[in-house]
Short mmCIF file of C-alpha atoms and ligand atoms in Angstrom, two decimals:
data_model
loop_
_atom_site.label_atom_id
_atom_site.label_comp_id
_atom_site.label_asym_id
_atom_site.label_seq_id
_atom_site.Cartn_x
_atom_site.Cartn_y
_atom_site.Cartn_z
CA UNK A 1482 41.61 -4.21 4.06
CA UNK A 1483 40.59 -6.53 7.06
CA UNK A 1484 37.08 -5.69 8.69
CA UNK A 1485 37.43 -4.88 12.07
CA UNK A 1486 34.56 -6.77 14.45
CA UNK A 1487 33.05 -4.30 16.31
CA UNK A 1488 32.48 -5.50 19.87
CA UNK A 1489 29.98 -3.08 21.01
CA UNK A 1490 27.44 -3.69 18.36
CA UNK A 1491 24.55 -4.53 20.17
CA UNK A 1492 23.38 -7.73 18.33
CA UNK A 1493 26.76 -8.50 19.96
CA UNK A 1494 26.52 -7.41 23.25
CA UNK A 1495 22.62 -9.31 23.07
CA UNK A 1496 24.49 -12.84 22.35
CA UNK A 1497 26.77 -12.63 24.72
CA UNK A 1498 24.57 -11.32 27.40
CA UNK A 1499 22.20 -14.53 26.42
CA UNK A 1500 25.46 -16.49 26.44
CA UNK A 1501 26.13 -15.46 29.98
CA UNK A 1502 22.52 -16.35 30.93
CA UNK A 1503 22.77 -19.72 29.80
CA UNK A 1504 26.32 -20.62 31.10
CA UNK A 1505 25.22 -19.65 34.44
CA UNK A 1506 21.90 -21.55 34.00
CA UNK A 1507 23.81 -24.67 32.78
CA UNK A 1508 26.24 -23.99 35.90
CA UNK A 1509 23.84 -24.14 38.27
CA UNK A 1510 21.88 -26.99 37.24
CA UNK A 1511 25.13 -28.89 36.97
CA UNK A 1512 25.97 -27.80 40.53
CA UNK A 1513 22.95 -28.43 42.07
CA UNK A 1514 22.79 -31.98 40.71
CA UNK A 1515 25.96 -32.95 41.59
CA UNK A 1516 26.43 -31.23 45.01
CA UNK A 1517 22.74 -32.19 46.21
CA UNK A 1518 23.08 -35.17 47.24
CA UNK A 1519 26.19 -35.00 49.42
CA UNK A 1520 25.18 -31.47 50.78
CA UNK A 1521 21.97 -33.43 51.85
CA UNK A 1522 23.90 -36.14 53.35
CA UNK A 1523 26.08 -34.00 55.06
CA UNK A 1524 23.45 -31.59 56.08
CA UNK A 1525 21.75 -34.62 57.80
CA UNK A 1526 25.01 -36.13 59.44
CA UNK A 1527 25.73 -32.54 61.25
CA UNK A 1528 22.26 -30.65 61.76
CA UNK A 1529 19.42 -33.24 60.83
CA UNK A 1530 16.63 -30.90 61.62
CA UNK A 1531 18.02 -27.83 59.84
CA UNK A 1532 18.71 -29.16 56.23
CA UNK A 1533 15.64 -27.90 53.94
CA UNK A 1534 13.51 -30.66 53.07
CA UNK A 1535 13.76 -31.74 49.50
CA UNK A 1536 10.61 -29.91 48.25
CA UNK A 1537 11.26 -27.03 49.27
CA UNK A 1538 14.94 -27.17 47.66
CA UNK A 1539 13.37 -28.29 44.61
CA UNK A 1540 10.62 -25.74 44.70
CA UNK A 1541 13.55 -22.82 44.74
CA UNK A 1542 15.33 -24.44 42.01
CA UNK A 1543 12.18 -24.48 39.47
CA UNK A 1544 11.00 -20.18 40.85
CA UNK A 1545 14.80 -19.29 39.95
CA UNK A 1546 14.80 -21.26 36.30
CA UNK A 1547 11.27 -19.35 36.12
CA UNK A 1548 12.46 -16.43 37.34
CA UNK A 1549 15.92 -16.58 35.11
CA UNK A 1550 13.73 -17.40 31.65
CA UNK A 1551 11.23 -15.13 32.54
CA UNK A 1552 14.30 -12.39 32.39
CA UNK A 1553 15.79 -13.57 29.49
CA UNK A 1554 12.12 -12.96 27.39
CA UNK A 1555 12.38 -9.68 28.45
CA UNK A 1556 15.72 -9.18 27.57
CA UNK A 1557 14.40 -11.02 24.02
CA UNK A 1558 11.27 -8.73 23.94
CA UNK A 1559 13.39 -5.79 24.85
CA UNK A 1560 16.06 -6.17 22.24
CA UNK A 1561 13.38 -7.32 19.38
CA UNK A 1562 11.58 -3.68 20.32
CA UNK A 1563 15.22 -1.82 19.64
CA UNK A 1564 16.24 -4.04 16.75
CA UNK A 1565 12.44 -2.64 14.79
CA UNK A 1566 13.19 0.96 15.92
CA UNK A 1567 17.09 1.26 14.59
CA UNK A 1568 15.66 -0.57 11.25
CA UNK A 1569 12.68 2.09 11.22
CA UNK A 1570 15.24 5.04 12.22
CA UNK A 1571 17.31 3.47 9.09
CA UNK A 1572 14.48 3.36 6.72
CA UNK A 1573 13.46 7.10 7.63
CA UNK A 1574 16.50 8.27 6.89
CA UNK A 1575 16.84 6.86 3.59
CA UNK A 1576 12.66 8.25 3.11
CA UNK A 1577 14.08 11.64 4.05
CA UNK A 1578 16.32 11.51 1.12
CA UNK A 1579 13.67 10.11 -1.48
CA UNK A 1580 11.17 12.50 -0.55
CA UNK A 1581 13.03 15.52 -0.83
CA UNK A 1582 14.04 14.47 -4.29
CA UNK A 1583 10.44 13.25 -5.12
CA UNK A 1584 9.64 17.03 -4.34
CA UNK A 1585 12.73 18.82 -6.31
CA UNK A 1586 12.73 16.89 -9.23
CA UNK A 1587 9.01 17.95 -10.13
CA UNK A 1588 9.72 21.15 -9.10
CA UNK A 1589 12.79 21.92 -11.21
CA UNK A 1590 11.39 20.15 -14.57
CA UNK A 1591 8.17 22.97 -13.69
CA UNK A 1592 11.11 25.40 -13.46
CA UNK A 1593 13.10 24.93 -16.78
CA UNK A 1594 9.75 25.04 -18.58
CA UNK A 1595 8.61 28.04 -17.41
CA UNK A 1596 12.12 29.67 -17.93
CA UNK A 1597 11.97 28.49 -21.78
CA UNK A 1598 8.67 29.55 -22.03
CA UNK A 1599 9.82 33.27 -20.61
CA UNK A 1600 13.10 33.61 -22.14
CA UNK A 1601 12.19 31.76 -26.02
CA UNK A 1602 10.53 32.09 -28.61
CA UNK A 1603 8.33 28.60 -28.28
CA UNK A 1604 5.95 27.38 -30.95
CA UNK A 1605 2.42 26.33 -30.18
CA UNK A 1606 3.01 22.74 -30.54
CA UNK A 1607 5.90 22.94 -28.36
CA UNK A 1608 3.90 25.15 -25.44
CA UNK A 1609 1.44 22.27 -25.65
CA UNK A 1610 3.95 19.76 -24.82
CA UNK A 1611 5.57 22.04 -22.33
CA UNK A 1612 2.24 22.45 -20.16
CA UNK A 1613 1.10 18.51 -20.99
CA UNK A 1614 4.83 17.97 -18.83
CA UNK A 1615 4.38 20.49 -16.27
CA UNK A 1616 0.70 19.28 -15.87
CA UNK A 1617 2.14 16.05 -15.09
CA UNK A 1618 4.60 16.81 -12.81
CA UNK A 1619 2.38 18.89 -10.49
CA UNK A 1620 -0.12 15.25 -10.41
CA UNK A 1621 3.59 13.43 -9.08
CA UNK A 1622 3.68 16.48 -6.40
CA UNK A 1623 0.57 16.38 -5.70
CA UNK A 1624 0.56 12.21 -5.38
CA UNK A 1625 3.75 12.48 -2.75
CA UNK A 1626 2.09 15.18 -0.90
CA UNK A 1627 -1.52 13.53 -0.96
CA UNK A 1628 -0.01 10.19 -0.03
CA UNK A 1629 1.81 11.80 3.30
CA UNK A 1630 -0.91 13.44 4.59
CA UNK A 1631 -3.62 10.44 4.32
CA UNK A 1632 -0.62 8.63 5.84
CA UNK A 1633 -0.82 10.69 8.64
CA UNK A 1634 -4.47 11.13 8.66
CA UNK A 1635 -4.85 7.51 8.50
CA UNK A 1636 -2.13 6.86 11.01
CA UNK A 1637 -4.03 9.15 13.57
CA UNK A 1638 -7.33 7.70 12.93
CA UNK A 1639 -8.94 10.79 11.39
CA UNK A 1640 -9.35 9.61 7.82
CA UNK A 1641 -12.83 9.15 6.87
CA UNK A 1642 -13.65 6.91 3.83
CA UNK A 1643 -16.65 8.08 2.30
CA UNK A 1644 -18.07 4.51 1.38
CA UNK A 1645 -20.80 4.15 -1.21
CA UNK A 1646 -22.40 1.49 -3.21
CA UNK A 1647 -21.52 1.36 -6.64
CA UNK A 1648 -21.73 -1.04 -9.30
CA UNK A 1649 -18.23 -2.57 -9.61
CA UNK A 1650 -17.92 -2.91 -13.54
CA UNK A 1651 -18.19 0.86 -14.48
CA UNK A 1652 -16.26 2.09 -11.13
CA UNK A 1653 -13.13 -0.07 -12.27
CA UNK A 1654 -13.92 1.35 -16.02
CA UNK A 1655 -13.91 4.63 -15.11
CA UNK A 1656 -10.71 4.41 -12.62
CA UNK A 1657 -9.01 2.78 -15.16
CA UNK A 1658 -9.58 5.63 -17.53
CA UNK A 1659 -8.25 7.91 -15.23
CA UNK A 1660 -5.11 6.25 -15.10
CA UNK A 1661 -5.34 5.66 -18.86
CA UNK A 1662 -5.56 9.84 -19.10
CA UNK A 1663 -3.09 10.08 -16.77
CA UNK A 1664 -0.52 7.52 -17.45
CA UNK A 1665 -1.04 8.05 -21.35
CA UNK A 1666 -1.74 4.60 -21.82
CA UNK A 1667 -3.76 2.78 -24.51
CA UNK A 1668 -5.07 -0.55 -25.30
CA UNK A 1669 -2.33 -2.00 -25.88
CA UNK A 1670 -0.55 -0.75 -23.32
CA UNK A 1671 -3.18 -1.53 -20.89
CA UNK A 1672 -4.92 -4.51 -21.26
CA UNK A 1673 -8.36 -5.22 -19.60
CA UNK A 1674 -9.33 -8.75 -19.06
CA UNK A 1675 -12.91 -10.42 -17.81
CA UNK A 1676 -15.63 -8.59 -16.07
CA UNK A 1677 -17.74 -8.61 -12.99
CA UNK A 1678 -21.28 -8.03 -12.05
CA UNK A 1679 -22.39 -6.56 -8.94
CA UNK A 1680 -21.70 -3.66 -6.47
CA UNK A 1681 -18.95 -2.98 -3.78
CA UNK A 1682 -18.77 -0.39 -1.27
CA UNK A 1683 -16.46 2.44 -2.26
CA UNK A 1684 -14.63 5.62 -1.54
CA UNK A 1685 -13.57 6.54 -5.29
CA UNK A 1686 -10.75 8.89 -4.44
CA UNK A 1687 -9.60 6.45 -2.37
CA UNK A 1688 -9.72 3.70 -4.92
CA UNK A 1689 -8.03 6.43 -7.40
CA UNK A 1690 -5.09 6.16 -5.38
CA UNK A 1691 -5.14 2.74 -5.40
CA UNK A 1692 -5.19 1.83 -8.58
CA UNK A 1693 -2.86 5.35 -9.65
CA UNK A 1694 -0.14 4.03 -7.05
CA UNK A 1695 -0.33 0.10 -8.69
CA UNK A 1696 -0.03 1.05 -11.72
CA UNK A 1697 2.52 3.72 -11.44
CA UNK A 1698 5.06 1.02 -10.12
CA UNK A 1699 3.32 -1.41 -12.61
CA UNK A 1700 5.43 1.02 -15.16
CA UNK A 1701 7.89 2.24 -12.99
CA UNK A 1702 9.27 -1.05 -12.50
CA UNK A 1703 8.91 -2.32 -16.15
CA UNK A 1704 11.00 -1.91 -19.29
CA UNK A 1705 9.47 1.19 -21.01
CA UNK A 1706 6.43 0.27 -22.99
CA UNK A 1707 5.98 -3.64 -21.68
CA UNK A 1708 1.90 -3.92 -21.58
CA UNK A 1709 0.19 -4.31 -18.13
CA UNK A 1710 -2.87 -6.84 -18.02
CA UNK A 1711 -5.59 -5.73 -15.11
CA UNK A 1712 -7.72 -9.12 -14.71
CA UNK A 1713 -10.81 -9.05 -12.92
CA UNK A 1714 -12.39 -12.16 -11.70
CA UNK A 1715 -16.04 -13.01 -9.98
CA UNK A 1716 -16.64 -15.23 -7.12
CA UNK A 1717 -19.38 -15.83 -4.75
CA UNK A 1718 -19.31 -13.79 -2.30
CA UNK A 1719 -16.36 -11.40 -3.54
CA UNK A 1720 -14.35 -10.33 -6.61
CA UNK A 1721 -10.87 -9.70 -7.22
CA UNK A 1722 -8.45 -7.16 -9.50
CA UNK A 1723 -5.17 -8.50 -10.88
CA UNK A 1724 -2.43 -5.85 -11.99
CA UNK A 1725 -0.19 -7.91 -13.83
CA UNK A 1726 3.17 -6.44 -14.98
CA UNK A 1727 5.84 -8.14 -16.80
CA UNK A 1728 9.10 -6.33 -15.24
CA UNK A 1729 11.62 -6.52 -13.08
CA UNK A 1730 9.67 -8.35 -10.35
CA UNK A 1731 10.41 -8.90 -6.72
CA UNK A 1732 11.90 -11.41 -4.93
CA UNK A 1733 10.45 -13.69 -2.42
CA UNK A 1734 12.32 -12.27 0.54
CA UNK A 1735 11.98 -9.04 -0.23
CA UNK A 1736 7.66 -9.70 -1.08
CA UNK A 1737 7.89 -9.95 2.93
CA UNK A 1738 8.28 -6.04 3.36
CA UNK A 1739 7.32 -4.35 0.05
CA UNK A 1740 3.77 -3.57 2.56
CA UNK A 1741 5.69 -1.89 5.39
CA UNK A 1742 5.87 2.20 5.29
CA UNK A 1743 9.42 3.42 3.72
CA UNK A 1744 10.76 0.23 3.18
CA UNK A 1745 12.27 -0.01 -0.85
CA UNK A 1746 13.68 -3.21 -2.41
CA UNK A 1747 17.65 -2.37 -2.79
CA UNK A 1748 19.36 -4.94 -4.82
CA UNK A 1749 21.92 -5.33 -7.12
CA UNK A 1750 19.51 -5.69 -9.96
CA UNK A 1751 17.79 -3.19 -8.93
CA UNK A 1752 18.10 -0.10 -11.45
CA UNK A 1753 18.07 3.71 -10.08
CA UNK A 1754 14.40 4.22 -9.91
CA UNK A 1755 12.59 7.21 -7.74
CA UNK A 1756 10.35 6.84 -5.15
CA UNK A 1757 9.56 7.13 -1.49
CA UNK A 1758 8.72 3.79 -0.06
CA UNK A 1759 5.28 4.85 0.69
CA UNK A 1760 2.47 3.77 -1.97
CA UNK A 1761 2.24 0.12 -1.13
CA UNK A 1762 1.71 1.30 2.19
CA UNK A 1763 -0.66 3.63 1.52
CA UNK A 1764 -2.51 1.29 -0.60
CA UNK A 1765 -2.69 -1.32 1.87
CA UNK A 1766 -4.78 0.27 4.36
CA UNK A 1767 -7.18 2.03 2.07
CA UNK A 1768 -7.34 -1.58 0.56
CA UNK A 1769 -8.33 -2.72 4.45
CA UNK A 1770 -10.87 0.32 5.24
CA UNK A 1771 -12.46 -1.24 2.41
CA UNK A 1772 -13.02 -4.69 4.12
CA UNK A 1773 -10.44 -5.93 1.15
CA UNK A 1774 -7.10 -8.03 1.08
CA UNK A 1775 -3.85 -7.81 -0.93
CA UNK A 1776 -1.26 -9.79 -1.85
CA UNK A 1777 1.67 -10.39 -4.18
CA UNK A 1778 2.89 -12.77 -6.27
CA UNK A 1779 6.20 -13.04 -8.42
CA UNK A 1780 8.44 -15.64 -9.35
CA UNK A 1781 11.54 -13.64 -8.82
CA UNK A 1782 14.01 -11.30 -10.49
CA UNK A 1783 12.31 -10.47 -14.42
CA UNK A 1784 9.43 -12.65 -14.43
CA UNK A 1785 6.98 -9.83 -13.61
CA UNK A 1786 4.94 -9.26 -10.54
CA UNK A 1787 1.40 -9.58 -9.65
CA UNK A 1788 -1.09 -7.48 -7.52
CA UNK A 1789 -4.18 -9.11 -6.19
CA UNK A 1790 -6.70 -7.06 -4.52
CA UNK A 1791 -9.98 -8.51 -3.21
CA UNK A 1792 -12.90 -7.17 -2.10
CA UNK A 1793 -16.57 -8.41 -0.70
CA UNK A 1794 -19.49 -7.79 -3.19
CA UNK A 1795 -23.34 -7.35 -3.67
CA UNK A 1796 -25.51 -8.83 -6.32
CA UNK A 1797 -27.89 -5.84 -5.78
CA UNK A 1798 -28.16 -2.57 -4.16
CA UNK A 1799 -31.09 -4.28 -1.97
CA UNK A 1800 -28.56 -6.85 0.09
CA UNK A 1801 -26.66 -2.85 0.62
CA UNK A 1802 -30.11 -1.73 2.04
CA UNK A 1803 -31.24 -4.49 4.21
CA UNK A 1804 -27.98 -4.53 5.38
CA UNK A 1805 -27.55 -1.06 6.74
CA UNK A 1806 -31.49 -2.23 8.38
CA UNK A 1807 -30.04 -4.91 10.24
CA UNK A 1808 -27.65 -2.59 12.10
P1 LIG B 602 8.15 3.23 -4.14
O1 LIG B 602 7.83 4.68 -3.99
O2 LIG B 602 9.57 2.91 -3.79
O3 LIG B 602 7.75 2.67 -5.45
P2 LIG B 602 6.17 1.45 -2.97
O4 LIG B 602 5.70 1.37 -1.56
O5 LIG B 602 5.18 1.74 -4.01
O6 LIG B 602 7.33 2.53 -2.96
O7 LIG B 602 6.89 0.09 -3.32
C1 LIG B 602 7.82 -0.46 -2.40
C2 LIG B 602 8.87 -1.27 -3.16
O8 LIG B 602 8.27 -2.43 -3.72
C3 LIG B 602 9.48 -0.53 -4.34
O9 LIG B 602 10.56 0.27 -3.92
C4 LIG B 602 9.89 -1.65 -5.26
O10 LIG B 602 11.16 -2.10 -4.89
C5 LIG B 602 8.88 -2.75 -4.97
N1 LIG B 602 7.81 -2.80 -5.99
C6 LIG B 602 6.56 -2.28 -5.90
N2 LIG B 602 5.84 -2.56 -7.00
C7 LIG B 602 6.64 -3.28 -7.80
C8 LIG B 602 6.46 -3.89 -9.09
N3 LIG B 602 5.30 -3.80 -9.76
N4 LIG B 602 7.51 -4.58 -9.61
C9 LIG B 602 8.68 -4.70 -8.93
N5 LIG B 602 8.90 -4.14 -7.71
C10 LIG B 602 7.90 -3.44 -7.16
#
């Protein structure tokens, strides 16, 4: 079936508004160059005192093309401003959707547990297991729901990182481990590269969610069981964490976005995974309340992605100390 153009679209209506603009602009240059001269000659054969001296015509030609692009910016400005709200509005919509499912799934797995666990006959081993899964899909409810409200928090200016000093080596270590716990990864799974000396400043929690969110799509986004490297790496004056993942990686169009709140790769190649669109997000600015940068790196579809995060650093507590003097 042929697609029918639809002529009210506003993209449309935008070019040929801008089309107008610059017909008329062209017409009226063309007119005024080609009529000036005999309107001024005829001007001065019938009135010769009336005509407008040249100036002055050519001062009211330049405030109109100013005037005229000075419009057309705004209608540019204008129609940029719409354009980023319709994509938001679009992207909302679709976050609507994820999130509600990001809430029911957890919440019916908790269900059909509990309902075995009432209605069977369940061996030890097995009630184990059954609270080890429920366990872990309260921690996914409790990740969505944590990561809208320091969102919002964050959004409104209220969130307040509790910074600290903290040597980096054992911080990372003992994030790590979280994850480790949580993620029910081992060495080989996860593997740890290089080390660095010195202290950063710090909200852990914060951090948590960091590194929790990065590696969750480290594995999300990765056939099941494919090891993820963390690198770390010293310079002068900072030092930087690597999560390195060898999946499905991202493509250089789409690296443009992957920071912006709701927004989800969707691509052929993309398989059916869950989420909400909101963890890189979320990660960037706790990564920027921490005086820090990130930034991606793949080399397209299946050849893995990388996470940089850097961040400034201390030799000693001291240079913390004088610092805080200073101020
Ligand atoms: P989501 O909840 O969708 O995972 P994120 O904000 O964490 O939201 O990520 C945004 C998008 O970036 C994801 O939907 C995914 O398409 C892409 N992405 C993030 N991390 C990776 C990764 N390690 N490998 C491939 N794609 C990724």
């Amino acid at each position: 079936m042929k697609r029918r153009i639809n002529f009210i679209h506003p993209l449309l209506i935008f070019i040929f508004m801008q089309v107008a603009w610059i017909s008329l602009l062209g017409l009226w240059i063309y007119w005024y160059v080609s009529n000036y001269i005999i309107i001024n000659q005829v001007g001065q054969r019938l009135v010769p005192t009336v005509t407008a001296s040249p100036r002055t015509q050519l001062f009211a030609l330049i405030f109109g093309l100013f005037l005229l692009v000075f419009i057309l910016a705004g209608f540019y400005f204008i129609f940029i401003y719409l354009t980023r709200q319709i994509n938001i509005n679009r992207l909302y919509e679709t976050f609507i959707a994820n999130f509600t499912h990001e809430l029911k799934s957890p919440l019916a797995s908790i269900q059909l547990y509990l309902e075995t666990l009432q209605r069977r006959n369940v061996s030890k081993e097995k009630q184990r297991e059954f609270v080890d899964q429920m366990l872990n899909d309260t921690q996914r409810l409790k990740q969505v729901i944590d990561s809208i409200l320091d969102i919002s928090q964050i959004e409104q200016k209220k969130k307040i990182f509790d910074l600290k000093p903290q040597p980096i080596q054992s911080t990372v270590n003992s994030l790590l481990n979280n994850c480790k716990e949580r993620f029910k990864l081992d060495q080989e799974t996860l593997i740890v590269k290089g080390k660095v000396k010195g202290y950063w400043l710090v909200d852990q929690a914060a951090m948590q969610m960091v590194f929790s969110n990065l590696l969750d799509n480290a594995l999300k986004y990765s056939p099941d069981h494919t090891p993820v490297t963390i690198r770390l790496l010293q310079e002068k004056q900072r030092f930087c964490i690597e999560f390195i993942d060898q999946g499905i990686g991202i493509e250089k169009e789409a690296q443009k976005h992957i920071f912006q709140k709701f927004y989800r790769v969707s691509a052929p190649y993309m398989p059916d995974i869950r989420g909400t669109g909101l963890g890189l997000y979320l990660v960037k600015e706790i990564v920027k309340a921490h005086f820090g940068q990130i930034t991606v790196k793949s080399e397209g579809i299946n050849k893995g992605t990388t996470f940089r995060l850097c961040f400034p650093l201390k030799r000693t507590l001291k240079e913390f100390k004088s610092e805080t003097e200073k101020l």
